[in-house]
Amino acid sequence: MQLDALKALAAADRRIVDLFAKDATRAGSFSASTGDLLFDYSKTQIDEDVRAALLQLCEDAGLATRRDAMFAGKKINETEGRAVLHTALRNLDGGPVDVDGQDVMPGVLDTLHRMRVFAEEVRGGAIAGAGGSFTDVVNIGIGGSDLGPVMATHALATYHDGPRVHYVSNVDGAHIADTLRPLDPARTLVIVASKTFTTIETMTNARTARAWMSEGGGDPSRQFAAVSSALDKTQAFGIPEAHVFGFADWVGGRYSVWGPVGLPVMIAVGSNAFDAFLRGGQAMDLHFRSADWVENMPVMLALVGIWHRQVLGCTSRAVLPYDQRLLRLPAYLQQLEMESNGKSVAMDGSSLAVPSGPVVWGEPGTNGQHAFYQLIHQGTDVIPCEFMVAAEGHEPELTHHHRLLLANCLAQSEALMRGRSLGEARELMAEKGLDGDELDRQARHRVFPGNRPSTTLIYPKLTPFVLGQIIALYEHRVFVEGVLLGINSFDQWGVELGKELANSLGPVVDGVASADGKDGSTAALVAYALKHRN
Ligand code: F6P
């Protein structure tokens, strides 16, 4: 990635307020829209010259060719020799998609049909537990087999008219114990979601749930379902074939909510609402494939990210949804972005010559305002903020809440941009009756540097269709950033070493193998744990 031109542009002192003073209509030209979404990046230091240089990066990296290769089912996940086709899962009425000369769409649509039938039968009571229709569904999975459906279930809470849905991910027994305690084992459906069906956390929780169900009068032979691409293993676990929903290796875990991994969401909100979610994703795909780069929302979101991380050197970005039901979106995006682009090796095996993707974090507004925004406004690090907000909420009787929410969201981006100068702070202190050294001292604490960049994604209302658009938007953003960085966004070798070491430490913490050969710290911590447990 050639950043010299951009770094030269970044060296110039560029205040966002001055950009607005020069061009009051800047919001119109430094934004992208599709359907009913508007992405405003005018409150950044990006001007015409910067944008032109950023857009050049797309040409240099051959973005169009890479994008088309992904949609065409080429094996762009080169380190695993796999195609990357989560987009096929939402290609509801699109054309054929070939992998190795075979159209995958009949299989995708067949599985989707089976999911719809299963979900509606669970919702309607035709598929039931030993004690009657299902009151609760427990999804057991972790990472991509958990975060997507958890996020979407929260996001679509107003559409939730099916059984209660719970998620267990952590191998910490507290998670499954606390989740199962209030449930009726004879009226609970357990979905084991694991692409590999080997993940230790998920398989441990699945066995615990199976024992709980058997001991409590439930019937695991009819109350378990599985979502996996390892059909031999789901069979070995004893899950009936009719309750198994497979997906191919060309769907990455963190991109999998659109297919069978989304089954608990479909049970919660129904197959029509789930269809609308898929259609939202598909609409964003069409936009990504056809819009010019400068109007292309995922591309511009990615270029803003590249500008902040690669050019300005910001090490993190905050995702700040002013939408309570998106409370799990930051966690979802952490996996999507950090597992995809947190790499220091380029696709060709060479060391990455530029920084990897940034740390992604966040919390819903307005809560964050009363917690960590202090640092965002006055800390020494610049943290680009990505605000999200709906024009209206789902609570017609509480519109005054929503207006306050929206006002707060807009106020934050304005405050970050404008800041407050020492002169303004001094005036404030003078109005309060201070003078002399005390006025100076107090004023200094009230200075906001301003010129802190943010973007805002605004949408009409958090419907299933809008949610689908937002998630696909971020998926494509990750893809574009990965292409520009020259990395493979679709593998995750960095999680392997910890898994291997956890397996080797299992017998050591069980007390049946010695800690010899382990480092002194690990051995001492094991010794402490063995000494302090019953
Ligand atoms: O921790 C890495 C990872 O492989 C993720 O990429 C994945 O989403 C998660 O584990 C769960 O994997 P599985 O669905 O195979 O259980």
Coordinates of C-alpha atoms and ligand atoms in Angstrom, one line a residue:
M1 CA 0.0 0.0 0.0
Q2 CA 1.5 3.3 -1.1
L3 CA 0.9 5.8 1.7
D4 CA 3.5 8.5 0.9
A5 CA 1.0 10.8 -0.8
L6 CA -1.5 10.4 2.0
K7 CA 1.2 10.9 4.7
A8 CA 2.2 14.1 3.0
L9 CA -1.4 15.3 3.0
A10 CA -1.8 14.3 6.6
A11 CA 1.2 16.5 7.6
A12 CA -0.8 19.7 6.8
D13 CA -2.7 21.1 9.7
R14 CA -6.3 20.5 8.7
R15 CA -9.1 21.4 11.1
I16 CA -12.5 19.9 10.4
V17 CA -14.3 23.1 11.3
D18 CA -12.3 24.9 8.7
L19 CA -13.3 22.4 6.1
F20 CA -16.9 23.2 6.9
A21 CA -16.2 27.0 6.9
K22 CA -14.8 26.5 3.4
D23 CA -17.6 24.4 2.2
A24 CA -20.9 24.5 4.1
T25 CA -22.3 21.8 1.9
R26 CA -19.5 19.4 2.7
A27 CA -21.9 16.9 4.4
G28 CA -23.5 16.2 1.0
S29 CA -20.3 15.5 -0.8
F30 CA -18.5 13.6 2.0
S31 CA -21.2 11.1 2.6
A32 CA -22.5 7.9 0.9
S33 CA -26.0 6.6 0.8
T34 CA -27.7 3.4 -0.3
G35 CA -31.4 2.7 -0.1
D36 CA -32.3 4.3 3.2
L37 CA -28.9 4.4 4.9
L38 CA -26.8 7.5 5.1
F39 CA -23.1 7.3 6.0
D40 CA -21.7 10.7 6.8
Y41 CA -17.9 11.1 7.1
S42 CA -17.8 14.8 6.7
K43 CA -16.7 15.3 10.3
T44 CA -13.3 13.9 9.5
Q45 CA -10.2 15.6 8.1
I46 CA -10.8 14.0 4.7
D47 CA -11.0 16.6 1.9
E48 CA -11.0 16.2 -1.9
D49 CA -7.2 15.6 -2.1
V50 CA -7.2 13.0 0.7
R51 CA -10.2 11.2 -0.7
A52 CA -8.6 11.1 -4.2
A53 CA -5.5 9.6 -2.7
L54 CA -7.5 7.1 -0.7
L55 CA -9.5 6.1 -3.8
Q56 CA -6.2 5.6 -5.7
L57 CA -5.4 2.9 -3.1
C58 CA -8.4 0.9 -4.4
E59 CA -7.1 1.0 -7.9
D60 CA -3.5 0.1 -6.8
A61 CA -4.8 -2.9 -4.9
G62 CA -7.0 -4.1 -7.8
L63 CA -10.0 -4.0 -5.5
A64 CA -12.6 -4.5 -8.2
T65 CA -10.9 -7.7 -9.3
R66 CA -10.6 -9.0 -5.8
R67 CA -14.3 -8.2 -5.0
D68 CA -15.5 -9.9 -8.2
A69 CA -13.3 -12.9 -7.4
M70 CA -15.0 -13.2 -4.0
F71 CA -18.5 -13.1 -5.4
A72 CA -17.5 -15.5 -8.1
G73 CA -16.5 -18.2 -5.6
K74 CA -12.7 -18.0 -6.4
K75 CA -10.6 -19.4 -3.6
I76 CA -9.5 -16.1 -2.2
N77 CA -8.9 -17.6 1.3
E78 CA -5.6 -18.8 0.0
T79 CA -4.1 -20.1 3.3
E80 CA -7.0 -22.5 3.7
G81 CA -7.7 -23.1 0.0
R82 CA -11.3 -22.0 0.4
A83 CA -13.8 -19.8 -1.4
V84 CA -15.5 -17.0 0.6
L85 CA -19.2 -17.1 -0.1
H86 CA -21.2 -15.9 2.9
T87 CA -22.8 -13.7 0.2
A88 CA -24.4 -16.8 -1.4
L89 CA -26.4 -17.3 1.8
R90 CA -28.3 -14.2 1.1
N91 CA -28.4 -14.5 -2.7
L92 CA -32.1 -15.1 -2.4
D93 CA -33.1 -14.6 -6.0
G94 CA -29.6 -14.1 -7.5
G95 CA -28.0 -16.2 -10.2
P96 CA -25.9 -19.3 -9.8
V97 CA -22.7 -19.2 -7.8
D98 CA -20.1 -21.8 -8.7
V99 CA -17.4 -23.3 -6.6
D100 CA -15.2 -25.9 -8.3
G101 CA -17.6 -25.8 -11.3
Q102 CA -20.7 -26.6 -9.2
D103 CA -23.5 -24.2 -8.4
V104 CA -23.9 -24.0 -4.7
M105 CA -27.2 -22.2 -4.8
P106 CA -29.5 -25.2 -4.9
G107 CA -27.9 -26.5 -1.7
V108 CA -28.1 -23.0 0.0
L109 CA -31.8 -22.7 -0.9
D110 CA -32.6 -26.2 0.2
T111 CA -31.0 -25.7 3.6
L112 CA -32.8 -22.3 4.0
H113 CA -36.1 -24.1 3.2
R114 CA -35.4 -26.7 5.8
M115 CA -34.5 -24.1 8.4
R116 CA -37.8 -22.3 7.7
V117 CA -39.8 -25.4 8.1
F118 CA -38.0 -26.4 11.3
A119 CA -38.2 -22.9 12.8
E120 CA -41.9 -22.5 12.0
E121 CA -42.6 -26.0 13.4
V122 CA -40.7 -25.2 16.6
R123 CA -42.6 -21.9 16.9
G124 CA -46.0 -23.5 16.2
G125 CA -45.4 -26.5 18.4
A126 CA -45.4 -29.2 15.8
I127 CA -41.9 -30.0 16.9
A128 CA -42.0 -30.2 20.6
G129 CA -40.2 -31.5 23.6
A130 CA -41.0 -34.4 25.9
G131 CA -43.1 -32.0 28.1
G132 CA -44.9 -30.1 25.3
S133 CA -44.1 -27.2 23.0
F134 CA -40.8 -25.4 23.4
T135 CA -40.8 -22.5 25.8
D136 CA -37.0 -21.9 25.5
V137 CA -34.2 -22.4 23.0
V138 CA -30.6 -22.6 24.2
N139 CA -28.0 -22.0 21.5
I140 CA -24.6 -23.4 22.5
G141 CA -21.7 -22.0 20.4
I142 CA -18.8 -19.6 20.6
G143 CA -17.2 -17.0 18.5
G144 CA -18.8 -16.8 15.1
S145 CA -21.3 -19.5 16.2
D146 CA -22.5 -17.2 19.0
L147 CA -21.8 -13.5 18.4
G148 CA -23.8 -13.1 15.2
P149 CA -27.0 -14.7 16.5
V150 CA -26.7 -13.0 19.9
M151 CA -26.2 -9.6 18.3
A152 CA -29.1 -10.1 15.9
T153 CA -31.5 -11.5 18.5
H154 CA -30.9 -8.4 20.7
A155 CA -31.2 -6.1 17.7
L156 CA -34.5 -7.6 16.6
A157 CA -36.1 -7.8 20.1
T158 CA -39.2 -6.0 18.9
Y159 CA -39.8 -8.7 16.3
H160 CA -39.3 -11.5 18.8
D161 CA -42.5 -13.5 19.0
G162 CA -41.2 -17.1 19.3
P163 CA -39.9 -19.0 22.3
R164 CA -37.3 -17.3 24.5
V165 CA -33.8 -17.7 23.2
H166 CA -30.7 -18.0 25.3
Y167 CA -27.0 -18.2 24.4
V168 CA -24.3 -20.1 26.2
S169 CA -20.8 -19.6 24.9
N170 CA -18.3 -19.5 27.8
V171 CA -16.8 -22.8 29.0
D172 CA -17.1 -21.3 32.5
G173 CA -19.7 -23.5 34.1
A174 CA -21.3 -20.4 35.5
H175 CA -22.6 -19.6 32.1
I176 CA -24.5 -22.8 31.4
A177 CA -25.5 -23.3 35.0
D178 CA -27.1 -19.8 35.3
T179 CA -28.8 -20.2 31.9
L180 CA -30.3 -23.7 32.4
R181 CA -31.3 -23.2 36.1
P182 CA -34.7 -21.6 35.4
L183 CA -35.5 -23.7 32.3
D184 CA -37.7 -26.8 32.0
P185 CA -35.5 -29.6 30.5
A186 CA -38.6 -31.2 28.9
R187 CA -39.6 -28.0 27.1
T188 CA -36.2 -26.7 26.0
L189 CA -34.6 -27.1 22.6
V190 CA -30.8 -27.1 22.5
I191 CA -29.0 -26.0 19.3
V192 CA -25.3 -27.0 19.2
A193 CA -23.7 -24.6 16.8
S194 CA -20.2 -25.3 15.8
K195 CA -18.7 -25.3 12.3
T196 CA -16.1 -27.8 13.3
F197 CA -18.0 -29.6 16.0
T198 CA -14.7 -29.9 17.9
T199 CA -14.5 -26.6 19.7
I200 CA -13.8 -27.6 23.3
E201 CA -16.0 -24.9 24.9
T202 CA -19.0 -25.8 22.8
M203 CA -18.6 -29.6 23.1
T204 CA -18.2 -29.4 26.9
N205 CA -21.3 -27.2 27.2
A206 CA -23.2 -29.5 24.8
R207 CA -22.5 -32.6 26.9
T208 CA -23.5 -30.8 30.1
A209 CA -26.8 -29.7 28.5
R210 CA -27.4 -33.2 27.3
A211 CA -26.9 -34.6 30.8
W212 CA -29.1 -31.9 32.3
M213 CA -31.9 -32.7 29.9
S214 CA -31.8 -36.5 30.4
E215 CA -31.8 -36.1 34.2
G216 CA -34.6 -33.6 34.1
G217 CA -37.1 -35.6 32.1
G218 CA -36.3 -34.2 28.7
D219 CA -35.4 -36.2 25.6
P220 CA -32.1 -35.3 23.9
S221 CA -32.9 -37.5 21.0
R222 CA -35.6 -35.1 19.9
Q223 CA -34.7 -31.9 21.7
F224 CA -31.3 -31.3 20.2
A225 CA -30.4 -29.8 16.9
A226 CA -27.1 -29.1 15.4
V227 CA -25.6 -26.5 13.0
S228 CA -22.3 -27.6 11.6
S229 CA -20.2 -28.4 8.6
A230 CA -19.0 -31.7 10.3
L231 CA -22.0 -34.0 9.7
D232 CA -20.1 -37.1 10.8
K233 CA -19.5 -35.6 14.2
T234 CA -23.1 -34.4 14.7
Q235 CA -24.3 -37.9 14.0
A236 CA -21.7 -39.4 16.4
F237 CA -23.1 -37.0 19.0
G238 CA -26.5 -38.5 18.5
I239 CA -28.4 -35.6 16.8
P240 CA -31.0 -36.9 14.4
E241 CA -30.3 -36.0 10.7
A242 CA -33.6 -34.1 10.4
H243 CA -32.4 -31.7 13.1
V244 CA -28.9 -31.1 11.5
F245 CA -28.3 -28.0 9.3
G246 CA -25.1 -28.1 7.5
F247 CA -23.0 -25.4 5.8
A248 CA -20.0 -25.5 3.6
D249 CA -16.4 -24.6 4.4
W250 CA -16.7 -21.5 2.3
V251 CA -18.7 -19.8 5.1
G252 CA -16.3 -18.4 7.7
G253 CA -17.5 -18.6 11.3
R254 CA -17.6 -14.9 11.8
Y255 CA -19.5 -14.4 8.5
S256 CA -22.0 -17.2 9.2
V257 CA -25.1 -15.6 10.8
W258 CA -26.9 -15.5 7.4
G259 CA -27.1 -19.3 7.2
P260 CA -27.9 -22.1 9.7
V261 CA -26.0 -20.3 12.4
G262 CA -28.9 -17.8 12.3
L263 CA -31.4 -20.6 13.2
P264 CA -32.0 -19.3 16.8
V265 CA -32.7 -15.9 15.3
M266 CA -35.2 -17.3 12.8
I267 CA -36.9 -19.2 15.6
A268 CA -37.1 -16.0 17.7
V269 CA -38.4 -13.7 15.0
G270 CA -39.9 -16.0 12.4
S271 CA -38.9 -16.9 8.9
N272 CA -40.4 -13.8 7.3
A273 CA -38.4 -11.4 9.4
F274 CA -35.3 -13.5 8.9
D275 CA -35.9 -13.3 5.1
A276 CA -36.0 -9.5 5.4
F277 CA -32.6 -9.6 7.2
L278 CA -31.2 -11.7 4.4
R279 CA -32.7 -9.2 1.8
G280 CA -31.0 -6.3 3.6
G281 CA -27.7 -8.1 3.3
Q282 CA -28.3 -8.9 -0.3
A283 CA -29.2 -5.2 -1.0
M284 CA -25.8 -4.2 0.4
D285 CA -24.1 -6.8 -1.8
L286 CA -25.7 -5.3 -4.9
H287 CA -24.7 -1.8 -3.8
F288 CA -21.1 -3.0 -3.1
R289 CA -20.9 -4.7 -6.5
S290 CA -22.3 -1.9 -8.6
A291 CA -21.7 1.6 -7.0
D292 CA -18.7 3.7 -8.0
W293 CA -16.1 3.7 -5.3
V294 CA -16.8 7.2 -4.1
E295 CA -20.5 6.4 -3.7
N296 CA -19.8 2.9 -2.4
M297 CA -20.6 2.8 1.3
P298 CA -18.5 -0.2 2.3
V299 CA -15.6 1.2 0.3
M300 CA -15.8 4.7 1.9
L301 CA -16.2 3.2 5.4
A302 CA -13.1 1.2 4.8
L303 CA -11.1 4.2 3.4
V304 CA -12.1 6.3 6.4
G305 CA -10.7 3.4 8.5
I306 CA -7.5 3.2 6.5
W307 CA -7.0 7.0 6.8
H308 CA -7.3 6.9 10.6
R309 CA -5.3 3.7 11.2
Q310 CA -2.7 3.6 8.5
V311 CA -2.2 7.3 7.8
L312 CA -3.0 9.1 11.1
G313 CA -1.8 6.2 13.2
C314 CA -4.9 5.9 15.5
T315 CA -4.6 2.5 17.1
S316 CA -8.2 2.0 18.0
R317 CA -11.7 2.9 16.8
A318 CA -14.8 3.1 18.9
V319 CA -18.2 1.8 17.6
L320 CA -20.9 3.7 19.4
P321 CA -24.4 2.7 18.5
Y322 CA -27.1 5.0 19.9
D323 CA -29.4 2.1 19.8
Q324 CA -29.7 0.0 22.9
R325 CA -30.7 -3.1 20.9
L326 CA -27.3 -3.0 19.2
L327 CA -25.6 -3.5 22.5
R328 CA -23.9 -6.6 21.3
L329 CA -22.8 -5.1 18.0
P330 CA -19.4 -3.9 19.3
A331 CA -18.6 -7.4 20.5
Y332 CA -19.7 -8.8 17.2
L333 CA -17.6 -6.3 15.3
Q334 CA -14.6 -7.1 17.5
Q335 CA -14.6 -10.6 16.1
L336 CA -15.5 -9.6 12.6
E337 CA -12.8 -6.9 12.3
M338 CA -10.0 -8.1 14.7
E339 CA -10.1 -11.8 13.8
S340 CA -10.2 -10.8 10.1
N341 CA -7.6 -8.1 9.9
G342 CA -5.5 -8.5 13.1
K343 CA -2.6 -10.0 11.2
S344 CA 1.1 -9.2 10.6
V345 CA 1.7 -11.4 7.6
A346 CA 0.7 -10.5 4.1
M347 CA -1.0 -12.9 1.8
D348 CA 2.3 -13.9 0.1
G349 CA 3.9 -14.8 3.5
S350 CA 6.0 -11.6 3.8
S351 CA 5.8 -9.4 6.9
L352 CA 3.1 -6.8 6.7
A353 CA 4.8 -3.4 6.0
V354 CA 2.0 -1.4 7.6
P355 CA 0.1 -1.7 10.9
S356 CA -2.6 -4.4 11.1
G357 CA -6.2 -3.4 11.6
P358 CA -7.0 -1.4 14.8
V359 CA -8.5 -2.4 18.1
V360 CA -12.3 -2.1 17.9
W361 CA -14.4 -1.5 20.9
G362 CA -17.5 0.3 22.1
E363 CA -20.7 0.5 24.0
P364 CA -24.1 1.8 23.3
G365 CA -24.7 5.5 23.8
T366 CA -25.7 7.3 25.9
N367 CA -24.1 5.0 28.5
G368 CA -20.6 5.4 27.1
Q369 CA -20.9 9.1 27.6
H370 CA -21.0 8.6 31.3
A371 CA -18.1 6.2 31.3
F372 CA -15.3 6.5 28.8
Y373 CA -16.1 9.5 26.6
Q374 CA -14.0 11.7 28.9
L375 CA -10.9 10.1 27.4
I376 CA -12.3 10.4 23.8
H377 CA -12.8 14.1 24.3
Q378 CA -9.8 15.1 26.4
G379 CA -7.4 12.1 26.4
T380 CA -4.0 12.4 24.6
D381 CA -4.9 9.7 22.0
V382 CA -7.2 10.4 19.1
I383 CA -9.9 7.8 18.9
P384 CA -12.0 7.9 15.7
C385 CA -15.7 7.3 16.6
E386 CA -18.3 5.5 14.5
F387 CA -21.7 6.7 15.7
M388 CA -24.9 4.9 14.6
V389 CA -28.4 6.0 15.2
A390 CA -31.9 5.5 13.9
A391 CA -34.2 8.4 12.9
E392 CA -36.9 6.8 15.0
G393 CA -37.3 4.2 17.6
H394 CA -39.7 1.3 18.0
E395 CA -41.6 2.9 21.0
P396 CA -44.2 5.3 19.7
E397 CA -45.2 6.1 23.2
L398 CA -41.6 7.1 24.1
T399 CA -40.7 9.4 21.2
H400 CA -39.3 12.0 23.7
H401 CA -36.7 9.3 24.7
H402 CA -35.7 8.9 21.1
R403 CA -35.3 12.6 20.5
L404 CA -33.0 12.8 23.5
L405 CA -31.0 9.9 22.2
L406 CA -30.6 11.4 18.8
A407 CA -29.7 14.8 20.2
N408 CA -27.1 13.2 22.4
C409 CA -25.6 11.3 19.5
L410 CA -25.4 14.4 17.3
A411 CA -24.1 16.5 20.2
Q412 CA -21.2 14.2 20.7
S413 CA -20.0 14.3 17.1
E414 CA -20.3 18.1 17.1
A415 CA -18.5 18.4 20.4
L416 CA -15.6 16.2 19.2
M417 CA -15.3 18.3 16.1
R418 CA -15.6 21.7 17.6
G419 CA -14.0 21.3 20.9
R420 CA -13.6 24.3 23.2
S421 CA -10.7 26.7 23.0
L422 CA -8.8 28.2 26.0
G423 CA -10.4 31.6 25.2
E424 CA -13.9 30.1 25.3
A425 CA -13.1 28.3 28.6
R426 CA -11.7 31.5 30.1
E427 CA -14.9 33.3 29.2
L428 CA -16.9 30.6 30.9
M429 CA -14.9 30.9 34.1
A430 CA -15.1 34.7 34.0
E431 CA -18.9 34.4 33.8
K432 CA -18.7 32.2 36.9
G433 CA -16.9 35.1 38.7
L434 CA -13.3 33.7 38.7
D435 CA -10.3 35.8 37.9
G436 CA -6.5 35.7 38.0
D437 CA -4.5 32.5 38.4
E438 CA -7.6 30.6 39.5
L439 CA -9.5 31.5 36.3
D440 CA -6.5 30.3 34.2
R441 CA -6.1 27.1 36.2
Q442 CA -9.8 26.2 36.0
A443 CA -10.1 27.2 32.4
R444 CA -7.3 24.9 31.3
H445 CA -9.3 21.8 32.6
R446 CA -12.2 22.9 30.5
V447 CA -10.4 23.0 27.2
F448 CA -11.5 20.4 24.6
P449 CA -8.9 20.1 21.8
G450 CA -11.6 19.3 19.2
N451 CA -10.8 18.3 15.7
R452 CA -11.5 14.7 16.8
P453 CA -12.9 12.7 13.9
S454 CA -16.2 10.8 13.8
T455 CA -18.5 9.3 11.3
T456 CA -22.3 8.7 11.6
L457 CA -24.4 6.0 10.1
I458 CA -28.0 7.0 10.3
Y459 CA -30.9 4.7 9.3
P460 CA -34.7 5.1 9.5
K461 CA -35.4 2.4 12.1
L462 CA -33.7 -0.8 13.2
T463 CA -35.8 -3.3 11.1
P464 CA -34.5 -6.7 10.0
F465 CA -33.8 -5.3 6.6
V466 CA -31.8 -2.4 8.0
L467 CA -29.9 -4.7 10.3
G468 CA -29.0 -6.9 7.3
Q469 CA -27.7 -3.9 5.5
I470 CA -25.6 -2.8 8.4
I471 CA -24.0 -6.2 9.0
A472 CA -23.2 -6.7 5.3
L473 CA -21.8 -3.1 5.2
Y474 CA -19.3 -4.0 8.0
E475 CA -18.4 -7.3 6.4
H476 CA -17.5 -5.6 3.1
R477 CA -15.7 -2.9 5.0
V478 CA -13.5 -5.6 6.5
F479 CA -12.9 -7.1 3.1
V480 CA -11.9 -3.9 1.5
E481 CA -9.5 -3.0 4.3
G482 CA -8.0 -6.5 4.1
V483 CA -7.5 -6.1 0.3
L484 CA -5.8 -2.8 0.8
L485 CA -3.6 -4.2 3.6
G486 CA -2.8 -7.2 1.3
I487 CA -3.8 -9.7 4.0
N488 CA -6.1 -12.7 4.0
S489 CA -9.1 -11.6 6.1
F490 CA -10.6 -15.0 6.2
D491 CA -8.3 -17.2 8.2
Q492 CA -7.5 -17.0 11.9
W493 CA -4.3 -18.9 12.6
G494 CA -3.6 -16.6 15.6
V495 CA -6.1 -18.4 17.7
E496 CA -4.5 -21.8 17.4
L497 CA -1.6 -21.7 19.7
G498 CA -3.7 -20.8 22.8
K499 CA -6.1 -23.7 21.9
E500 CA -3.1 -26.2 21.7
L501 CA -1.6 -25.0 25.0
A502 CA -5.1 -25.2 26.7
N503 CA -5.3 -28.8 25.6
S504 CA -1.9 -29.6 27.0
L505 CA -2.6 -27.8 30.3
G506 CA -5.9 -29.7 30.8
P507 CA -4.3 -32.7 32.6
V508 CA -1.9 -30.4 34.5
V509 CA -4.8 -28.4 36.1
D510 CA -6.6 -31.7 36.6
G511 CA -3.6 -32.6 38.7
V512 CA -2.9 -35.8 36.8
A513 CA 0.2 -34.5 34.9
S514 CA 3.1 -32.5 36.1
A515 CA 3.8 -28.9 35.3
D516 CA 7.5 -29.8 34.5
G517 CA 8.6 -28.1 31.4
K518 CA 6.2 -25.2 31.9
D519 CA 7.5 -21.7 32.6
G520 CA 7.9 -20.6 36.2
S521 CA 4.8 -18.4 36.1
T522 CA 2.5 -21.0 34.7
A523 CA 3.8 -23.6 37.1
A524 CA 3.3 -21.3 40.1
L525 CA -0.3 -20.4 39.1
V526 CA -1.1 -24.1 38.6
A527 CA 0.4 -24.8 42.1
Y528 CA -1.8 -22.1 43.6
A529 CA -5.0 -23.4 41.9
L530 CA -4.3 -27.0 43.1
K531 CA -3.6 -25.8 46.6
H532 CA -6.7 -23.6 46.9
R533 CA -9.4 -25.9 45.6
N534 CA -11.4 -28.6 47.4
Ligands
F6P1 O1 -11.6 -19.1 18.0 C1 -11.6 -19.2 16.6 C2 -12.8 -19.8 16.0 O2 -12.4 -20.7 15.0 C3 -13.7 -18.7 15.3 O3 -13.2 -18.3 14.1 C4 -15.0 -19.4 15.3 O4 -16.0 -18.6 15.0 C5 -15.0 -20.1 16.6 O5 -13.7 -20.5 16.9 C6 -16.0 -21.2 16.8 O6 -15.7 -22.3 15.9 P1 -16.7 -23.4 15.7 O7 -17.9 -22.8 15.0 O8 -16.0 -24.4 14.8 O9 -17.1 -24.1 17.0

